[in-house]
Protein backbone atom coordinates (compact mmCIF):
# COMPACT_ATOMS: atom_id res chain seq x y z
CA UNK A 1 0.00 0.00 0.00
CA UNK A 2 1.34 3.41 -0.90
CA UNK A 3 1.18 6.41 1.45
CA UNK A 4 -1.61 7.82 -0.74
CA UNK A 5 -3.62 4.56 -0.40
CA UNK A 6 -3.23 4.69 3.40
CA UNK A 7 -4.26 8.34 3.42
CA UNK A 8 -7.42 7.55 1.43
CA UNK A 9 -8.31 4.40 3.39
CA UNK A 10 -8.08 6.16 6.75
CA UNK A 11 -9.84 9.29 5.44
CA UNK A 12 -6.80 11.34 6.35
CA UNK A 13 -6.43 14.90 5.18
CA UNK A 14 -3.13 16.39 4.05
CA UNK A 15 -2.39 19.73 5.67
CA UNK A 16 0.56 22.04 5.27
CA UNK A 17 2.99 23.20 7.88
CA UNK A 18 2.39 26.94 8.23
CA UNK A 19 5.41 27.72 10.37
CA UNK A 20 7.71 26.33 13.04
CA UNK A 21 9.81 27.75 15.83
CA UNK A 22 12.76 25.81 17.18
CA UNK A 23 12.97 26.41 20.91
CA UNK A 24 15.85 24.10 21.87
CA UNK A 25 17.46 21.25 19.89
CA UNK A 26 14.68 18.95 21.12
CA UNK A 27 11.65 21.22 21.48
CA UNK A 28 9.68 22.97 18.76
CA UNK A 29 6.37 24.64 18.25
CA UNK A 30 4.66 24.14 14.92
CA UNK A 31 1.55 25.54 13.29
CA UNK A 32 -0.29 23.40 10.78
CA UNK A 33 -3.33 24.20 8.69
CA UNK A 34 -6.68 23.38 10.25
CA UNK A 35 -8.81 21.40 7.81
CA UNK A 36 -12.16 22.95 6.93
CA UNK A 37 -14.81 21.92 9.46
CA UNK A 38 -12.26 20.56 11.93
CA UNK A 39 -13.59 21.02 15.47
CA UNK A 40 -12.17 20.19 18.88
CA UNK A 41 -12.62 20.94 22.54
CA UNK A 42 -9.76 22.66 24.39
CA UNK A 43 -7.63 19.86 25.88
CA UNK A 44 -8.22 17.38 23.06
CA UNK A 45 -5.57 15.99 20.72
CA UNK A 46 -5.19 15.61 16.99
CA UNK A 47 -3.55 12.65 15.28
CA UNK A 48 -0.96 13.60 12.71
CA UNK A 49 1.29 11.47 10.58
CA UNK A 50 4.02 11.20 8.01
CA UNK A 51 4.88 8.21 5.81
CA UNK A 52 2.12 6.22 7.54
CA UNK A 53 3.46 6.79 11.10
CA UNK A 54 0.82 8.51 13.19
CA UNK A 55 0.96 9.93 16.72
CA UNK A 56 -1.27 11.93 19.04
CA UNK A 57 -0.52 15.60 19.74
CA UNK A 58 -2.52 17.72 22.13
CA UNK A 59 -3.55 20.99 20.56
CA UNK A 60 -2.06 24.20 21.97
CA UNK A 61 -4.32 26.58 20.10
CA UNK A 62 -7.88 27.31 21.13
CA UNK A 63 -10.72 26.37 18.76
CA UNK A 64 -11.23 29.99 17.61
CA UNK A 65 -7.66 30.20 16.25
CA UNK A 66 -7.04 29.83 12.54
CA UNK A 67 -4.39 27.10 12.58
CA UNK A 68 -3.50 24.20 14.86
CA UNK A 69 -0.54 24.94 17.12
CA UNK A 70 1.52 22.00 18.40
CA UNK A 71 4.36 21.81 20.91
CA UNK A 72 6.54 18.77 20.28
CA UNK A 73 9.45 17.14 22.06
CA UNK A 74 11.95 15.17 19.99
CA UNK A 75 12.42 11.52 20.92
CA UNK A 76 15.71 10.99 19.10
CA UNK A 77 16.32 8.09 16.74
CA UNK A 78 16.51 5.13 16.96
CA UNK A 79 13.86 5.25 19.73
CA UNK A 80 11.53 7.88 18.31
CA UNK A 81 9.78 7.12 15.04
CA UNK A 82 7.66 10.12 14.07
CA UNK A 83 9.36 13.01 15.86
CA UNK A 84 12.68 12.73 13.95
CA UNK A 85 10.62 13.04 10.76
CA UNK A 86 8.74 16.07 12.13
CA UNK A 87 12.11 17.71 12.79
CA UNK A 88 12.82 17.61 9.04
CA UNK A 89 9.67 19.56 8.17
CA UNK A 90 9.68 23.10 6.90
CA UNK A 91 6.83 25.50 6.08
CA UNK A 92 4.93 24.28 3.02
CA UNK A 93 5.60 20.58 3.70
CA UNK A 94 2.62 18.33 4.42
CA UNK A 95 1.51 16.02 7.20
CA UNK A 96 -1.65 13.95 7.44
CA UNK A 97 -4.31 14.57 10.03
CA UNK A 98 -7.13 12.28 11.10
CA UNK A 99 -10.61 13.71 10.59
CA UNK A 100 -11.52 14.02 14.25
CA UNK A 101 -9.87 15.34 17.39
CA UNK A 102 -10.20 13.04 20.36
CA UNK A 103 -9.64 12.88 24.09
CA UNK A 104 -11.42 13.37 27.38
CA UNK A 105 -8.77 15.52 29.08
CA UNK A 106 -10.97 18.59 28.88
CA UNK A 107 -11.99 21.14 31.46
CA UNK A 108 -14.61 20.24 34.03
CA UNK A 109 -15.78 23.73 34.97
CA UNK A 110 -17.64 22.47 38.08
CA UNK A 111 -14.88 22.86 40.68
CA UNK A 112 -14.02 26.56 41.15
CA UNK A 113 -10.30 25.83 41.51
CA UNK A 114 -8.52 24.29 38.54
CA UNK A 115 -5.11 23.04 39.69
CA UNK A 116 -3.12 22.31 36.52
CA UNK A 117 0.12 20.35 36.91
CA UNK A 118 2.42 19.49 34.01
CA UNK A 119 5.92 18.80 32.75
CA UNK A 120 7.27 20.55 29.61
CA UNK A 121 4.94 19.61 26.69
CA UNK A 122 2.27 18.52 29.19
CA UNK A 123 1.32 22.20 29.46
CA UNK A 124 -0.30 22.04 26.01
CA UNK A 125 -3.92 21.24 27.02
CA UNK A 126 -3.83 23.97 29.66
CA UNK A 127 -2.79 26.65 27.17
CA UNK A 128 -5.75 25.76 24.96
CA UNK A 129 -8.17 25.61 27.91
CA UNK A 130 -7.09 29.00 29.29
CA UNK A 131 -6.97 30.75 25.90
CA UNK A 132 -10.49 29.51 25.20
CA UNK A 133 -11.75 30.49 28.67
CA UNK A 134 -10.45 34.03 28.27
CA UNK A 135 -11.63 34.32 24.67
CA UNK A 136 -15.19 33.58 25.76
CA UNK A 137 -14.91 35.81 28.83
CA UNK A 138 -15.96 32.98 31.12
CA UNK A 139 -15.96 33.44 34.88
CA UNK A 140 -16.26 31.40 38.04
CA UNK A 141 -12.99 29.43 37.97
CA UNK A 142 -9.44 30.14 39.09
CA UNK A 143 -6.52 28.47 37.32
CA UNK A 144 -3.37 27.46 39.20
CA UNK A 145 -0.74 26.45 36.65
CA UNK A 146 2.21 24.51 38.09
CA UNK A 147 4.75 23.76 35.40
CA UNK A 148 7.91 21.68 35.81
CA UNK A 149 10.98 21.40 33.59
CA UNK A 150 14.66 20.61 33.91
CA UNK A 151 15.71 23.87 32.26
CA UNK A 152 14.32 27.36 32.17
CA UNK A 153 14.36 27.51 28.35
CA UNK A 154 11.84 24.65 28.27
CA UNK A 155 9.08 26.97 29.61
CA UNK A 156 7.87 27.81 26.15
CA UNK A 157 4.63 29.47 27.27
CA UNK A 158 6.29 31.32 30.14
CA UNK A 159 5.78 34.74 28.56
CA UNK A 160 2.10 34.05 27.92
CA UNK A 161 1.40 32.75 31.44
CA UNK A 162 3.41 35.52 33.12
CA UNK A 163 1.50 38.16 31.18
CA UNK A 164 -1.89 36.53 31.81
CA UNK A 165 -1.22 36.13 35.52
CA UNK A 166 -0.40 39.87 35.69
CA UNK A 167 -3.44 40.87 33.63
CA UNK A 168 -5.81 38.50 35.47
CA UNK A 169 -4.32 38.01 38.95
CA UNK A 170 -7.61 36.66 40.34
CA UNK A 171 -7.95 34.19 37.51
CA UNK A 172 -4.45 32.82 36.88
CA UNK A 173 -1.65 31.87 39.27
CA UNK A 174 1.48 30.67 37.49
CA UNK A 175 4.29 28.71 39.19
CA UNK A 176 7.16 27.43 37.04
CA UNK A 177 9.71 25.22 38.80
CA UNK A 178 13.02 23.81 37.62
CA UNK A 179 14.49 20.52 38.80
CA UNK A 180 18.18 21.28 38.04
CA UNK A 181 18.81 24.72 39.55
CA UNK A 182 22.56 24.21 39.89
CA UNK A 183 23.20 23.77 36.18
CA UNK A 184 24.74 26.59 34.13
CA UNK A 185 21.79 26.55 31.69
CA UNK A 186 19.61 27.72 34.60
CA UNK A 187 21.96 30.47 35.79
CA UNK A 188 20.08 33.47 37.15
CA UNK A 189 16.88 31.55 37.93
CA UNK A 190 15.12 33.09 40.93
CA UNK A 191 11.91 31.04 40.85
CA UNK A 192 10.73 27.83 42.45
CA UNK A 193 12.98 24.76 42.40
CA UNK A 194 12.32 21.03 42.64
CA UNK A 195 10.30 18.62 40.55
CA UNK A 196 6.74 19.86 40.06
CA UNK A 197 5.23 16.78 41.70
CA UNK A 198 7.12 17.51 44.91
CA UNK A 199 5.55 20.95 45.37
CA UNK A 200 1.88 20.15 44.80
CA UNK A 201 0.91 19.59 48.45
CA UNK A 202 2.71 22.71 49.62
CA UNK A 203 1.02 24.88 46.98
CA UNK A 204 -2.50 23.58 47.62
CA UNK A 205 -1.92 24.34 51.33
CA UNK A 206 -0.39 27.78 50.77
CA UNK A 207 -3.10 28.75 48.30
CA UNK A 208 -5.81 27.43 50.61
CA UNK A 209 -7.22 25.01 48.02
CA UNK A 210 -9.51 22.38 49.53
CA UNK A 211 -10.39 19.03 47.90
CA UNK A 212 -14.13 19.87 47.87
CA UNK A 213 -13.67 22.79 45.48
CA UNK A 214 -10.48 21.88 43.61
CA UNK A 215 -9.86 19.60 40.64
CA UNK A 216 -6.28 18.50 40.01
CA UNK A 217 -5.16 17.83 36.44
CA UNK A 218 -1.82 16.16 35.70
CA UNK A 219 -0.40 15.95 32.19
CA UNK A 220 2.89 14.86 30.61
CA UNK A 221 5.52 12.62 32.20
CA UNK A 222 3.93 9.37 33.49
CA UNK A 223 6.21 9.26 36.56
CA UNK A 224 5.13 12.78 37.52
CA UNK A 225 1.47 11.81 37.15
CA UNK A 226 1.85 8.71 39.34
CA UNK A 227 3.55 10.73 42.04
CA UNK A 228 0.95 13.54 41.94
CA UNK A 229 -1.79 10.91 42.36
CA UNK A 230 0.05 9.26 45.26
CA UNK A 231 0.32 12.62 47.00
CA UNK A 232 -3.11 14.09 46.24
CA UNK A 233 -5.57 11.17 46.24
CA UNK A 234 -5.02 10.32 49.95
CA UNK A 235 -5.70 14.01 50.71
CA UNK A 236 -9.12 13.67 49.11
CA UNK A 237 -8.40 15.47 45.81
CA UNK A 238 -9.81 14.22 42.51
CA UNK A 239 -7.07 13.90 39.86
CA UNK A 240 -7.66 13.88 36.08
CA UNK A 241 -4.69 12.68 34.04
CA UNK A 242 -3.29 12.53 30.51
CA UNK A 243 -0.17 10.46 29.91
CA UNK A 244 1.87 11.31 26.84
CA UNK A 245 3.75 8.02 26.83
CA UNK A 246 4.07 4.75 28.70
CA UNK A 247 6.80 4.33 31.25
CA UNK A 248 9.14 1.37 30.59
C1 LIG B 1 -3.09 11.94 24.20
C2 LIG B 1 -1.64 12.21 23.84
C3 LIG B 1 -1.23 13.51 23.60
C4 LIG B 1 0.11 13.78 23.30
N1 LIG B 1 0.50 15.08 23.10
C5 LIG B 1 1.80 15.35 22.87
C6 LIG B 1 2.25 16.70 22.72
O1 LIG B 1 1.47 17.66 22.80
N2 LIG B 1 3.58 16.92 22.47
C7 LIG B 1 4.46 15.87 22.39
O2 LIG B 1 5.67 16.12 22.15
N3 LIG B 1 4.06 14.59 22.52
C8 LIG B 1 2.76 14.30 22.75
N4 LIG B 1 2.36 13.00 22.86
C9 LIG B 1 3.34 11.94 22.59
C10 LIG B 1 3.34 11.64 21.07
O3 LIG B 1 2.12 11.02 20.71
C11 LIG B 1 4.48 10.69 20.67
O4 LIG B 1 4.42 9.52 21.42
C12 LIG B 1 5.85 11.31 20.84
O5 LIG B 1 5.96 12.53 20.08
C13 LIG B 1 6.97 10.38 20.39
O6 LIG B 1 6.70 9.95 19.09
P1 LIG B 1 7.80 9.13 18.26
O7 LIG B 1 7.08 8.44 17.15
O8 LIG B 1 8.95 9.98 17.92
O9 LIG B 1 8.29 8.06 19.30
P2 LIG B 1 7.54 6.67 19.59
O10 LIG B 1 7.90 5.73 18.50
O11 LIG B 1 6.07 6.92 19.79
O12 LIG B 1 8.11 6.31 20.96
C14 LIG B 1 9.28 5.56 21.16
C15 LIG B 1 9.45 5.35 22.66
O13 LIG B 1 9.67 6.59 23.34
C16 LIG B 1 8.74 6.76 24.43
N5 LIG B 1 8.40 8.19 24.46
C17 LIG B 1 7.47 8.80 23.72
N6 LIG B 1 7.45 10.12 23.96
C18 LIG B 1 8.42 10.34 24.87
C19 LIG B 1 8.92 11.50 25.51
N7 LIG B 1 8.41 12.73 25.27
N8 LIG B 1 9.94 11.37 26.38
C20 LIG B 1 10.45 10.16 26.63
N9 LIG B 1 10.03 9.00 26.06
C21 LIG B 1 9.03 9.10 25.19
C22 LIG B 1 7.58 5.85 24.09
O14 LIG B 1 6.95 5.37 25.27
C23 LIG B 1 8.23 4.71 23.33
O15 LIG B 1 8.72 3.76 24.22
C24 LIG B 1 1.03 12.71 23.20
C25 LIG B 1 0.60 11.39 23.41
C26 LIG B 1 -0.70 11.15 23.74
C27 LIG B 1 -1.12 9.71 24.00
CSV table of C-alpha atoms and ligand atoms in Angstrom, one decimal:
chain,number,residue,atom,x,y,z
A,1,UNK,CA,0.0,0.0,0.0
A,2,UNK,CA,1.3,3.4,-0.9
A,3,UNK,CA,1.2,6.4,1.5
A,4,UNK,CA,-1.6,7.8,-0.7
A,5,UNK,CA,-3.6,4.6,-0.4
A,6,UNK,CA,-3.2,4.7,3.4
A,7,UNK,CA,-4.3,8.3,3.4
A,8,UNK,CA,-7.4,7.5,1.4
A,9,UNK,CA,-8.3,4.4,3.4
A,10,UNK,CA,-8.1,6.2,6.8
A,11,UNK,CA,-9.8,9.3,5.4
A,12,UNK,CA,-6.8,11.3,6.3
A,13,UNK,CA,-6.4,14.9,5.2
A,14,UNK,CA,-3.1,16.4,4.0
A,15,UNK,CA,-2.4,19.7,5.7
A,16,UNK,CA,0.6,22.0,5.3
A,17,UNK,CA,3.0,23.2,7.9
A,18,UNK,CA,2.4,26.9,8.2
A,19,UNK,CA,5.4,27.7,10.4
A,20,UNK,CA,7.7,26.3,13.0
A,21,UNK,CA,9.8,27.8,15.8
A,22,UNK,CA,12.8,25.8,17.2
A,23,UNK,CA,13.0,26.4,20.9
A,24,UNK,CA,15.8,24.1,21.9
A,25,UNK,CA,17.5,21.3,19.9
A,26,UNK,CA,14.7,18.9,21.1
A,27,UNK,CA,11.6,21.2,21.5
A,28,UNK,CA,9.7,23.0,18.8
A,29,UNK,CA,6.4,24.6,18.2
A,30,UNK,CA,4.7,24.1,14.9
A,31,UNK,CA,1.5,25.5,13.3
A,32,UNK,CA,-0.3,23.4,10.8
A,33,UNK,CA,-3.3,24.2,8.7
A,34,UNK,CA,-6.7,23.4,10.3
A,35,UNK,CA,-8.8,21.4,7.8
A,36,UNK,CA,-12.2,23.0,6.9
A,37,UNK,CA,-14.8,21.9,9.5
A,38,UNK,CA,-12.3,20.6,11.9
A,39,UNK,CA,-13.6,21.0,15.5
A,40,UNK,CA,-12.2,20.2,18.9
A,41,UNK,CA,-12.6,20.9,22.5
A,42,UNK,CA,-9.8,22.7,24.4
A,43,UNK,CA,-7.6,19.9,25.9
A,44,UNK,CA,-8.2,17.4,23.1
A,45,UNK,CA,-5.6,16.0,20.7
A,46,UNK,CA,-5.2,15.6,17.0
A,47,UNK,CA,-3.5,12.7,15.3
A,48,UNK,CA,-1.0,13.6,12.7
A,49,UNK,CA,1.3,11.5,10.6
A,50,UNK,CA,4.0,11.2,8.0
A,51,UNK,CA,4.9,8.2,5.8
A,52,UNK,CA,2.1,6.2,7.5
A,53,UNK,CA,3.5,6.8,11.1
A,54,UNK,CA,0.8,8.5,13.2
A,55,UNK,CA,1.0,9.9,16.7
A,56,UNK,CA,-1.3,11.9,19.0
A,57,UNK,CA,-0.5,15.6,19.7
A,58,UNK,CA,-2.5,17.7,22.1
A,59,UNK,CA,-3.6,21.0,20.6
A,60,UNK,CA,-2.1,24.2,22.0
A,61,UNK,CA,-4.3,26.6,20.1
A,62,UNK,CA,-7.9,27.3,21.1
A,63,UNK,CA,-10.7,26.4,18.8
A,64,UNK,CA,-11.2,30.0,17.6
A,65,UNK,CA,-7.7,30.2,16.3
A,66,UNK,CA,-7.0,29.8,12.5
A,67,UNK,CA,-4.4,27.1,12.6
A,68,UNK,CA,-3.5,24.2,14.9
A,69,UNK,CA,-0.5,24.9,17.1
A,70,UNK,CA,1.5,22.0,18.4
A,71,UNK,CA,4.4,21.8,20.9
A,72,UNK,CA,6.5,18.8,20.3
A,73,UNK,CA,9.5,17.1,22.1
A,74,UNK,CA,12.0,15.2,20.0
A,75,UNK,CA,12.4,11.5,20.9
A,76,UNK,CA,15.7,11.0,19.1
A,77,UNK,CA,16.3,8.1,16.7
A,78,UNK,CA,16.5,5.1,17.0
A,79,UNK,CA,13.9,5.3,19.7
A,80,UNK,CA,11.5,7.9,18.3
A,81,UNK,CA,9.8,7.1,15.0
A,82,UNK,CA,7.7,10.1,14.1
A,83,UNK,CA,9.4,13.0,15.9
A,84,UNK,CA,12.7,12.7,14.0
A,85,UNK,CA,10.6,13.0,10.8
A,86,UNK,CA,8.7,16.1,12.1
A,87,UNK,CA,12.1,17.7,12.8
A,88,UNK,CA,12.8,17.6,9.0
A,89,UNK,CA,9.7,19.6,8.2
A,90,UNK,CA,9.7,23.1,6.9
A,91,UNK,CA,6.8,25.5,6.1
A,92,UNK,CA,4.9,24.3,3.0
A,93,UNK,CA,5.6,20.6,3.7
A,94,UNK,CA,2.6,18.3,4.4
A,95,UNK,CA,1.5,16.0,7.2
A,96,UNK,CA,-1.7,14.0,7.4
A,97,UNK,CA,-4.3,14.6,10.0
A,98,UNK,CA,-7.1,12.3,11.1
A,99,UNK,CA,-10.6,13.7,10.6
A,100,UNK,CA,-11.5,14.0,14.3
A,101,UNK,CA,-9.9,15.3,17.4
A,102,UNK,CA,-10.2,13.0,20.4
A,103,UNK,CA,-9.6,12.9,24.1
A,104,UNK,CA,-11.4,13.4,27.4
A,105,UNK,CA,-8.8,15.5,29.1
A,106,UNK,CA,-11.0,18.6,28.9
A,107,UNK,CA,-12.0,21.1,31.5
A,108,UNK,CA,-14.6,20.2,34.0
A,109,UNK,CA,-15.8,23.7,35.0
A,110,UNK,CA,-17.6,22.5,38.1
A,111,UNK,CA,-14.9,22.9,40.7
A,112,UNK,CA,-14.0,26.6,41.1
A,113,UNK,CA,-10.3,25.8,41.5
A,114,UNK,CA,-8.5,24.3,38.5
A,115,UNK,CA,-5.1,23.0,39.7
A,116,UNK,CA,-3.1,22.3,36.5
A,117,UNK,CA,0.1,20.4,36.9
A,118,UNK,CA,2.4,19.5,34.0
A,119,UNK,CA,5.9,18.8,32.8
A,120,UNK,CA,7.3,20.6,29.6
A,121,UNK,CA,4.9,19.6,26.7
A,122,UNK,CA,2.3,18.5,29.2
A,123,UNK,CA,1.3,22.2,29.5
A,124,UNK,CA,-0.3,22.0,26.0
A,125,UNK,CA,-3.9,21.2,27.0
A,126,UNK,CA,-3.8,24.0,29.7
A,127,UNK,CA,-2.8,26.6,27.2
A,128,UNK,CA,-5.8,25.8,25.0
A,129,UNK,CA,-8.2,25.6,27.9
A,130,UNK,CA,-7.1,29.0,29.3
A,131,UNK,CA,-7.0,30.8,25.9
A,132,UNK,CA,-10.5,29.5,25.2
A,133,UNK,CA,-11.7,30.5,28.7
A,134,UNK,CA,-10.4,34.0,28.3
A,135,UNK,CA,-11.6,34.3,24.7
A,136,UNK,CA,-15.2,33.6,25.8
A,137,UNK,CA,-14.9,35.8,28.8
A,138,UNK,CA,-16.0,33.0,31.1
A,139,UNK,CA,-16.0,33.4,34.9
A,140,UNK,CA,-16.3,31.4,38.0
A,141,UNK,CA,-13.0,29.4,38.0
A,142,UNK,CA,-9.4,30.1,39.1
A,143,UNK,CA,-6.5,28.5,37.3
A,144,UNK,CA,-3.4,27.5,39.2
A,145,UNK,CA,-0.7,26.4,36.7
A,146,UNK,CA,2.2,24.5,38.1
A,147,UNK,CA,4.7,23.8,35.4
A,148,UNK,CA,7.9,21.7,35.8
A,149,UNK,CA,11.0,21.4,33.6
A,150,UNK,CA,14.7,20.6,33.9
A,151,UNK,CA,15.7,23.9,32.3
A,152,UNK,CA,14.3,27.4,32.2
A,153,UNK,CA,14.4,27.5,28.3
A,154,UNK,CA,11.8,24.6,28.3
A,155,UNK,CA,9.1,27.0,29.6
A,156,UNK,CA,7.9,27.8,26.2
A,157,UNK,CA,4.6,29.5,27.3
A,158,UNK,CA,6.3,31.3,30.1
A,159,UNK,CA,5.8,34.7,28.6
A,160,UNK,CA,2.1,34.1,27.9
A,161,UNK,CA,1.4,32.8,31.4
A,162,UNK,CA,3.4,35.5,33.1
A,163,UNK,CA,1.5,38.2,31.2
A,164,UNK,CA,-1.9,36.5,31.8
A,165,UNK,CA,-1.2,36.1,35.5
A,166,UNK,CA,-0.4,39.9,35.7
A,167,UNK,CA,-3.4,40.9,33.6
A,168,UNK,CA,-5.8,38.5,35.5
A,169,UNK,CA,-4.3,38.0,39.0
A,170,UNK,CA,-7.6,36.7,40.3
A,171,UNK,CA,-7.9,34.2,37.5
A,172,UNK,CA,-4.4,32.8,36.9
A,173,UNK,CA,-1.6,31.9,39.3
A,174,UNK,CA,1.5,30.7,37.5
A,175,UNK,CA,4.3,28.7,39.2
A,176,UNK,CA,7.2,27.4,37.0
A,177,UNK,CA,9.7,25.2,38.8
A,178,UNK,CA,13.0,23.8,37.6
A,179,UNK,CA,14.5,20.5,38.8
A,180,UNK,CA,18.2,21.3,38.0
A,181,UNK,CA,18.8,24.7,39.5
A,182,UNK,CA,22.6,24.2,39.9
A,183,UNK,CA,23.2,23.8,36.2
A,184,UNK,CA,24.7,26.6,34.1
A,185,UNK,CA,21.8,26.6,31.7
A,186,UNK,CA,19.6,27.7,34.6
A,187,UNK,CA,22.0,30.5,35.8
A,188,UNK,CA,20.1,33.5,37.1
A,189,UNK,CA,16.9,31.5,37.9
A,190,UNK,CA,15.1,33.1,40.9
A,191,UNK,CA,11.9,31.0,40.8
A,192,UNK,CA,10.7,27.8,42.4
A,193,UNK,CA,13.0,24.8,42.4
A,194,UNK,CA,12.3,21.0,42.6
A,195,UNK,CA,10.3,18.6,40.6
A,196,UNK,CA,6.7,19.9,40.1
A,197,UNK,CA,5.2,16.8,41.7
A,198,UNK,CA,7.1,17.5,44.9
A,199,UNK,CA,5.6,21.0,45.4
A,200,UNK,CA,1.9,20.1,44.8
A,201,UNK,CA,0.9,19.6,48.4
A,202,UNK,CA,2.7,22.7,49.6
A,203,UNK,CA,1.0,24.9,47.0
A,204,UNK,CA,-2.5,23.6,47.6
A,205,UNK,CA,-1.9,24.3,51.3
A,206,UNK,CA,-0.4,27.8,50.8
A,207,UNK,CA,-3.1,28.7,48.3
A,208,UNK,CA,-5.8,27.4,50.6
A,209,UNK,CA,-7.2,25.0,48.0
A,210,UNK,CA,-9.5,22.4,49.5
A,211,UNK,CA,-10.4,19.0,47.9
A,212,UNK,CA,-14.1,19.9,47.9
A,213,UNK,CA,-13.7,22.8,45.5
A,214,UNK,CA,-10.5,21.9,43.6
A,215,UNK,CA,-9.9,19.6,40.6
A,216,UNK,CA,-6.3,18.5,40.0
A,217,UNK,CA,-5.2,17.8,36.4
A,218,UNK,CA,-1.8,16.2,35.7
A,219,UNK,CA,-0.4,15.9,32.2
A,220,UNK,CA,2.9,14.9,30.6
A,221,UNK,CA,5.5,12.6,32.2
A,222,UNK,CA,3.9,9.4,33.5
A,223,UNK,CA,6.2,9.3,36.6
A,224,UNK,CA,5.1,12.8,37.5
A,225,UNK,CA,1.5,11.8,37.2
A,226,UNK,CA,1.9,8.7,39.3
A,227,UNK,CA,3.6,10.7,42.0
A,228,UNK,CA,1.0,13.5,41.9
A,229,UNK,CA,-1.8,10.9,42.4
A,230,UNK,CA,0.0,9.3,45.3
A,231,UNK,CA,0.3,12.6,47.0
A,232,UNK,CA,-3.1,14.1,46.2
A,233,UNK,CA,-5.6,11.2,46.2
A,234,UNK,CA,-5.0,10.3,49.9
A,235,UNK,CA,-5.7,14.0,50.7
A,236,UNK,CA,-9.1,13.7,49.1
A,237,UNK,CA,-8.4,15.5,45.8
A,238,UNK,CA,-9.8,14.2,42.5
A,239,UNK,CA,-7.1,13.9,39.9
A,240,UNK,CA,-7.7,13.9,36.1
A,241,UNK,CA,-4.7,12.7,34.0
A,242,UNK,CA,-3.3,12.5,30.5
A,243,UNK,CA,-0.2,10.5,29.9
A,244,UNK,CA,1.9,11.3,26.8
A,245,UNK,CA,3.7,8.0,26.8
A,246,UNK,CA,4.1,4.7,28.7
A,247,UNK,CA,6.8,4.3,31.3
A,248,UNK,CA,9.1,1.4,30.6
B,1,LIG,C1,-3.1,11.9,24.2
B,1,LIG,C2,-1.6,12.2,23.8
B,1,LIG,C3,-1.2,13.5,23.6
B,1,LIG,C4,0.1,13.8,23.3
B,1,LIG,N1,0.5,15.1,23.1
B,1,LIG,C5,1.8,15.3,22.9
B,1,LIG,C6,2.2,16.7,22.7
B,1,LIG,O1,1.5,17.7,22.8
B,1,LIG,N2,3.6,16.9,22.5
B,1,LIG,C7,4.5,15.9,22.4
B,1,LIG,O2,5.7,16.1,22.2
B,1,LIG,N3,4.1,14.6,22.5
B,1,LIG,C8,2.8,14.3,22.7
B,1,LIG,N4,2.4,13.0,22.9
B,1,LIG,C9,3.3,11.9,22.6
B,1,LIG,C10,3.3,11.6,21.1
B,1,LIG,O3,2.1,11.0,20.7
B,1,LIG,C11,4.5,10.7,20.7
B,1,LIG,O4,4.4,9.5,21.4
B,1,LIG,C12,5.8,11.3,20.8
B,1,LIG,O5,6.0,12.5,20.1
B,1,LIG,C13,7.0,10.4,20.4
B,1,LIG,O6,6.7,9.9,19.1
B,1,LIG,P1,7.8,9.1,18.3
B,1,LIG,O7,7.1,8.4,17.2
B,1,LIG,O8,8.9,10.0,17.9
B,1,LIG,O9,8.3,8.1,19.3
B,1,LIG,P2,7.5,6.7,19.6
B,1,LIG,O10,7.9,5.7,18.5
B,1,LIG,O11,6.1,6.9,19.8
B,1,LIG,O12,8.1,6.3,21.0
B,1,LIG,C14,9.3,5.6,21.2
B,1,LIG,C15,9.4,5.3,22.7
B,1,LIG,O13,9.7,6.6,23.3
B,1,LIG,C16,8.7,6.8,24.4
B,1,LIG,N5,8.4,8.2,24.5
B,1,LIG,C17,7.5,8.8,23.7
B,1,LIG,N6,7.5,10.1,24.0
B,1,LIG,C18,8.4,10.3,24.9
B,1,LIG,C19,8.9,11.5,25.5
B,1,LIG,N7,8.4,12.7,25.3
B,1,LIG,N8,9.9,11.4,26.4
B,1,LIG,C20,10.5,10.2,26.6
B,1,LIG,N9,10.0,9.0,26.1
B,1,LIG,C21,9.0,9.1,25.2
B,1,LIG,C22,7.6,5.9,24.1
B,1,LIG,O14,7.0,5.4,25.3
B,1,LIG,C23,8.2,4.7,23.3
B,1,LIG,O15,8.7,3.8,24.2
B,1,LIG,C24,1.0,12.7,23.2
B,1,LIG,C25,0.6,11.4,23.4
B,1,LIG,C26,-0.7,11.2,23.7
B,1,LIG,C27,-1.1,9.7,24.0
